[in-house]
Amino acid sequence: MLMACRECDVLQRVPWVPVGKKVRCRGCGATLYHHPRGGLDRPIALLFGALVLYVLANIFPLVTLDIGGATRETSLVGTAWALYNHDMKLLGMLVFLTSLAVPGAILFSTLYVLAGLRLQRSLPGLRQMLALLSHIHPWEMADVFVISILVALVKMSGMAEVIVGAGLYALIGYILLGIAASASIDVFVLWRRMERIDRFPRGQLSLEAGR
Amino acid sequence: MTDLLRAKSLGLASCGVCRQVVRLSLPSTVQLECPRCGGRVHSRLSHSLARTWALLIASMVLYVPANVYPVMKNTYLGAESSNTILSGVVLFLKEGDWLLAFVIFTASIVVPLLKMCSLLYLLINVHKPSVARRARQQTALYRVTELVGRWSMVDVFVIGILTALVQMGAISTVEPGIGAMAFGAVVVLTMLAAISFDPRLIWDQEKQ
Ligand SMILES: [Zn+2]
Ligand SMILES: [Zn+2]
């Protein structure tokens, strides 16, 4: 296969490496692609787990604050909403996008793409979804949000009683599963699989092979 | 390492989305569509440097109000106090919260400054011929810059969380300040600047 490094543009022939190996650029050392272990089933399983936890993280409160009996809790939406309501509309929208909408969109579209590839069906919008993933990735900041919650917790612990909610545990679990899932996914490898579906849609594969 | 050929010198380009290598059509004004993913293929991102310069300068301008104006106003038992990013860090230090001071100082001051400086450095040096070792260092610098940028959102999120939680009427309230808005814009603009920069330009002036 012919590949050009996206960082230094060196054109090189790269081998199709066995599972668990990665290929580095001969010019600059950047990773060209890695062939993840576990096929498609591992990331699908991990992302299903992450999806459940993501939903739970949005249902249950993340943190509850208790000052002399007066309590107040917040969630992911609640944080964005608070900024939006305090005359910081754009900032609220930014927080909404980066902490909630983009992580959710990545979760759903990755699962959709993986499902399509697993079933070897060209589901509608499959390519567009996979292309979208490469563009929105930098704007996913759920992990940064968790660190921010921890900072806020320590900051408030002096002046009030802080109760960690089930939502925060779910959010942390979602992030860990998400990290494990993205380690078992390589976008280049997915595009190669996609190419194979287009060339041999389901059912046609055996026919072609028989010729 | 003399046998290394750049795709551009062979009239080829790699798709930014799916990595498919595509032959560039001769009149280079024609927009190329990737046969695999349908995205647009650029040999080099169009107007990469002009865009990066514009976004970087905008973020530098906004960095001033982000640091001058308060990012948060806090009322505690009737006493009002407002903090800028820097005075917030100093407050943590005074209270003995070294870890928090370190986290906020890194995320809100070191990371944005480092990002702006390294983009500035890359933009200034991109047209100068450089040896392979130096180009490799610059590529690594770019990679780090792109990777750490999102972490400066910590402060914005903390302000949001505190605003949502600390609304206890007469006892204590937290309000976001105008500085937070400017700081959020700085984070977004520096991220966009890093995305607009095409690291392949670093290698175009390589000395053989
Ligand atoms: Zn390279
Ligand atoms: Zn493509």
XYZ file of C-alpha atoms and ligand atoms in Angstrom:
421
model
C 0.000 0.000 0.000
C 1.083 3.536 -0.718
C 0.795 6.086 2.072
C 1.928 9.682 2.484
C 2.620 10.895 6.014
C 0.183 13.598 7.078
C 2.902 15.405 8.991
C 5.893 15.342 6.639
C 4.368 14.153 3.330
C 6.968 11.399 2.797
C 5.590 8.892 0.322
C 6.243 5.311 1.336
C 5.207 1.752 0.686
C 3.795 0.321 3.905
C 3.152 -3.338 4.629
C -0.132 -4.647 6.023
C 1.105 -5.410 9.529
C -0.188 -8.174 11.841
C -2.592 -7.408 14.680
C -1.125 -5.398 17.538
C 1.623 -3.795 15.444
C 1.944 -0.184 14.330
C 3.671 1.407 11.341
C 5.765 4.536 11.768
C 6.713 7.124 9.174
C 10.243 6.744 7.783
C 10.627 10.498 7.558
C 9.423 11.862 10.887
C 8.427 8.919 13.064
C 4.723 9.756 13.277
C 2.379 6.776 13.513
C 0.933 6.049 10.072
C -1.568 3.482 11.292
C -1.879 0.694 13.822
C -3.643 -2.597 13.438
C -5.681 -2.933 16.624
C -6.341 -6.183 18.437
C -9.829 -7.562 18.875
C -11.234 -6.806 15.411
C -14.496 -4.896 15.356
C -16.122 -6.767 18.228
C -13.907 -5.322 20.932
C -14.572 -1.621 20.189
C -18.286 -2.376 19.664
C -18.538 -4.036 23.078
C -16.568 -1.253 24.776
C -18.628 1.478 23.114
C -21.915 -0.179 24.085
C -20.726 -0.112 27.673
C -19.688 3.511 27.226
C -23.104 4.362 25.755
C -24.920 2.958 28.803
C -22.633 4.911 31.137
C -22.997 8.087 29.049
C -26.788 7.871 29.404
C -26.475 7.259 33.156
C -24.064 10.189 33.484
C -26.730 12.406 31.962
C -29.587 11.073 34.093
C -28.016 11.190 37.543
C -26.574 14.322 39.182
C -22.794 14.665 39.035
C -22.303 16.607 42.248
C -24.581 17.834 45.023
C -23.655 20.803 47.177
C -25.024 21.120 50.708
C -24.694 24.409 52.598
C -26.486 24.210 55.933
C -29.304 22.035 54.612
C -29.819 23.973 51.382
C -28.825 21.627 48.574
C -28.163 22.130 44.905
C -27.051 19.638 42.271
C -25.731 19.853 38.763
C -25.426 17.741 35.644
C -23.653 18.103 32.300
C -26.573 20.020 30.792
C -26.996 21.974 34.027
C -23.463 23.367 33.788
C -23.917 24.614 30.232
C -27.386 25.911 31.111
C -26.079 27.847 34.129
C -23.604 29.754 31.965
C -26.231 30.312 29.272
C -28.589 31.774 31.875
C -25.979 34.037 33.417
C -25.595 36.107 30.269
C -22.871 33.911 28.804
C -24.821 32.420 25.930
C -21.865 31.613 23.681
C -19.822 30.186 26.532
C -22.796 28.038 27.560
C -23.083 26.726 24.027
C -19.356 25.999 23.895
C -19.594 24.021 27.137
C -22.678 22.197 25.848
C -20.919 21.228 22.617
C -17.598 20.140 24.085
C -18.788 18.350 27.216
C -21.998 16.769 25.962
C -22.984 17.084 22.299
C -19.684 16.230 20.591
C -18.885 13.283 22.912
C -22.402 11.960 22.294
C -22.146 12.472 18.538
C -18.785 10.673 18.454
C -20.189 7.797 20.494
C -23.247 7.333 18.269
C -21.515 7.754 14.924
C -18.629 5.457 15.867
C -21.089 2.748 16.916
C -23.058 3.254 13.705
C -19.942 2.972 11.530
C -18.672 -0.094 13.400
C -22.090 -1.755 13.173
C -22.232 -1.119 9.431
C -18.759 -2.569 8.938
C -19.500 -5.527 11.190
C -22.686 -6.386 9.294
C -20.908 -5.625 5.998
C -23.776 -3.476 4.853
C -23.436 -0.058 3.297
C -25.856 1.671 5.661
C -26.939 5.177 4.574
C -24.468 7.905 5.454
C -21.769 5.490 6.563
C -18.942 7.302 4.761
C -20.137 10.720 5.859
C -20.230 9.536 9.482
C -16.696 8.174 9.324
C -15.472 11.381 7.639
C -17.247 13.494 10.267
C -15.443 11.610 13.035
C -12.036 12.817 11.835
C -13.225 16.426 11.899
C -14.977 16.695 15.258
C -12.503 14.704 17.320
C -10.485 17.654 18.754
C -13.687 19.158 20.185
C -14.451 16.237 22.454
C -13.637 17.330 26.008
C -15.517 15.060 28.403
C -12.214 14.047 30.017
C -11.242 17.675 30.582
C -14.668 18.179 32.144
C -14.068 15.398 34.683
C -10.789 17.005 35.791
C -12.697 20.290 36.128
C -15.300 18.652 38.374
C -12.521 17.344 40.612
C -10.976 20.828 40.774
C -14.373 22.344 41.642
C -14.942 19.668 44.298
C -11.686 20.433 46.062
C -12.355 24.163 45.809
C -15.810 23.891 47.391
C -14.963 21.295 50.015
C -13.793 24.060 52.339
C -17.037 26.011 52.427
C -19.730 23.371 52.014
C -20.487 19.692 52.139
C -19.995 18.131 48.726
C -21.687 14.878 47.758
C -20.375 12.998 44.746
C -23.298 11.722 42.688
C -23.759 8.498 40.719
C -23.487 10.542 37.524
C -19.843 11.361 38.185
C -18.889 7.684 38.614
C -20.762 6.897 35.401
C -18.956 9.741 33.611
C -15.545 8.495 34.758
C -16.430 4.948 33.657
C -17.620 6.261 30.302
C -14.304 8.027 29.754
C -12.226 4.968 30.666
C -14.231 2.747 28.310
C -13.969 5.433 25.631
C -10.165 5.491 25.954
C -10.033 1.690 25.707
C -12.322 1.787 22.658
C -10.317 4.415 20.797
C -7.151 2.412 21.430
C -8.808 -0.485 19.605
C -9.857 1.628 16.620
C -7.746 2.946 13.760
C -9.527 5.180 11.278
C -7.298 4.142 8.374
C -8.070 0.471 9.012
C -11.790 1.311 9.117
C -11.535 3.055 5.736
C -9.918 -0.033 4.263
C -12.767 -2.166 5.561
C -15.234 0.336 4.158
C -13.601 0.000 0.753
C -14.067 -3.756 0.867
C -17.804 -3.378 1.593
C -18.222 -1.074 -1.381
C -16.424 -3.468 -3.668
C -18.179 -6.594 -2.434
C -21.507 -5.786 -0.801
C -22.926 -8.555 1.361
C -23.893 -11.622 -0.632
C -21.757 -10.717 -3.586
C -18.605 -11.659 -1.717
C -18.989 -15.427 -2.133
C -19.961 -15.022 -5.763
C -16.864 -12.990 -6.571
C -14.642 -15.389 -4.692
C -16.073 -18.322 -6.624
C -15.096 -16.930 -9.987
C 17.817 9.341 4.396
C 18.269 10.713 0.890
C 15.811 8.285 -0.665
C 12.820 9.958 0.961
C 10.434 11.485 -1.554
C 7.601 13.836 -0.703
C 4.231 13.048 -2.249
C 3.951 16.626 -3.503
C 7.134 16.400 -5.569
C 5.645 13.408 -7.405
C 2.352 15.167 -8.114
C 0.543 13.111 -5.485
C -1.406 14.100 -2.390
C -2.801 12.243 0.573
C -6.452 12.607 1.609
C -6.626 14.239 5.038
C -9.565 12.106 6.109
C -8.961 8.570 4.835
C -5.265 8.805 3.785
C -5.923 7.674 0.206
C -3.060 8.762 -2.078
C -4.468 10.655 -5.055
C -2.829 11.974 -8.239
C -3.168 15.749 -8.459
C -4.706 17.002 -11.670
C -2.405 19.260 -13.667
C -4.221 22.583 -13.488
C -3.877 22.738 -9.744
C -6.834 25.087 -9.361
C -9.255 22.180 -9.820
C -10.622 20.941 -6.520
C -9.885 17.277 -6.133
C -12.411 14.926 -4.623
C -11.192 11.831 -2.836
C -12.442 8.682 -4.600
C -12.684 6.775 -1.307
C -14.310 9.163 1.174
C -15.580 11.991 -1.037
C -13.685 14.651 0.918
C -11.607 17.389 -0.659
C -7.945 16.532 -1.104
C -5.347 19.227 -0.501
C -1.691 18.797 -1.259
C -1.242 21.480 1.395
C -4.147 23.043 3.289
C -5.210 26.112 1.299
C -4.112 29.447 2.807
C -2.819 27.524 5.817
C -0.341 30.175 6.954
C -2.618 33.193 6.410
C -5.402 31.487 8.324
C -3.142 30.418 11.161
C -1.691 33.946 11.425
C -5.170 35.512 11.523
C -6.498 33.115 14.167
C -3.325 33.399 16.229
C -3.359 37.208 16.221
C -7.063 37.214 17.147
C -6.371 34.873 20.059
C -3.457 37.051 21.241
C -5.663 40.132 21.191
C -8.369 38.368 23.210
C -5.794 36.993 25.618
C -5.480 40.520 27.081
C -9.123 40.919 28.243
C -9.104 37.252 29.268
C -6.433 38.092 31.835
C -7.421 41.654 32.758
C -11.133 41.152 33.407
C -12.476 38.938 36.193
C -13.463 35.430 35.157
C -15.618 34.886 38.239
C -17.532 36.957 40.803
C -18.162 35.380 44.158
C -20.472 36.627 46.914
C -20.007 35.013 50.304
C -22.205 36.233 53.202
C -22.604 39.625 51.578
C -18.910 40.112 50.866
C -18.187 40.400 47.166
C -14.953 39.380 45.509
C -13.982 38.964 41.902
C -11.010 37.098 40.528
C -9.027 37.133 37.340
C -7.260 33.971 36.197
C -3.998 34.984 37.839
C -5.525 36.230 41.108
C -7.464 32.949 41.297
C -4.200 31.034 41.201
C -2.678 33.352 43.835
C -5.737 32.770 46.036
C -5.237 28.988 45.833
C -1.609 29.450 46.804
C -2.560 31.615 49.804
C -5.049 28.983 50.948
C -2.330 26.358 50.645
C -3.993 24.445 47.828
C -0.781 23.756 45.932
C -2.232 21.063 43.714
C -5.176 23.195 42.567
C -2.912 26.183 42.018
C -0.665 23.972 39.898
C -3.562 22.533 37.836
C -5.138 25.925 37.121
C -1.775 27.598 36.501
C -0.818 24.892 34.003
C -4.168 24.706 32.211
C -5.002 28.415 32.117
C -1.645 30.149 31.898
C 1.128 27.783 30.773
C -0.819 25.869 28.094
C -2.316 28.883 26.249
C 0.971 30.818 26.361
C 2.965 27.796 25.229
C 0.508 27.221 22.421
C 0.655 30.790 21.175
C 4.452 30.906 21.420
C 4.996 27.631 19.618
C 2.559 28.534 16.814
C 4.318 31.880 16.476
C 7.682 30.122 16.362
C 6.437 27.647 13.731
C 4.920 30.407 11.586
C 8.091 32.499 11.673
C 10.380 29.571 10.908
C 8.312 27.750 8.334
C 9.841 29.592 5.379
C 13.430 29.167 6.522
C 15.316 26.199 5.126
C 16.066 23.677 7.816
C 17.849 20.378 8.223
C 15.883 17.176 8.784
C 16.631 16.993 12.508
C 15.303 20.502 13.085
C 12.224 19.886 10.966
C 11.557 16.771 12.998
C 11.738 18.793 16.239
C 9.332 21.353 14.817
C 6.913 18.616 13.793
C 7.070 17.202 17.318
C 6.430 20.679 18.728
C 3.379 20.985 16.487
C 2.102 17.578 17.569
C 2.339 18.540 21.262
C 0.731 21.939 20.607
C -2.224 20.325 18.894
C -2.593 17.722 21.618
C -2.539 19.861 24.776
C -4.767 22.724 23.582
C -8.059 21.284 24.774
C -6.853 21.101 28.379
C -7.061 24.881 28.782
C -10.836 24.472 28.908
C -10.474 23.372 32.558
C -11.025 26.886 33.897
C -14.109 27.509 31.752
C -15.662 24.246 32.945
C -14.811 24.985 36.588
C -16.503 28.395 36.322
C -19.559 26.720 34.769
C -19.765 24.074 37.482
C -19.401 26.643 40.261
C -22.021 28.889 38.648
C -24.430 25.958 38.485
C -23.806 24.809 42.048
C -23.141 27.886 44.133
C -26.497 29.661 43.975
C -27.401 29.779 47.637
C -29.200 33.116 47.727
C -27.982 35.189 50.651
C -25.236 32.776 51.711
C -23.126 32.492 48.588
C -23.402 32.965 44.849
C -21.023 32.642 41.929
C -21.363 34.548 38.658
C -19.216 34.114 35.557
C -17.220 37.221 34.606
C -16.607 38.738 31.190
C -13.016 37.439 31.292
C -14.334 33.877 31.094
C -15.986 34.683 27.787
C -12.735 36.083 26.387
C -10.780 33.114 27.713
C -13.197 30.646 26.100
C -12.692 32.484 22.814
C -8.895 32.243 23.256
C -9.132 28.473 23.703
C -11.308 28.047 20.600
C -9.184 30.393 18.458
C -5.864 28.770 19.401
C -7.343 25.338 18.685
C -8.567 26.525 15.283
C -5.144 28.085 14.617
C -3.399 24.792 15.378
C -5.831 22.884 13.140
C -5.300 25.347 10.259
C -1.538 24.955 10.363
C -0.307 22.332 7.903
C 2.778 20.579 9.360
C 3.807 19.394 5.893
C 4.867 22.999 5.177
C 7.680 22.574 7.706
C 9.305 20.005 5.412
C 8.889 21.886 2.145
C 12.060 23.934 2.776
C 14.183 21.034 3.913
C 17.881 21.186 3.041
C 19.181 18.067 1.368
Zn 6.235 11.645 8.512
Zn -10.373 10.389 1.399
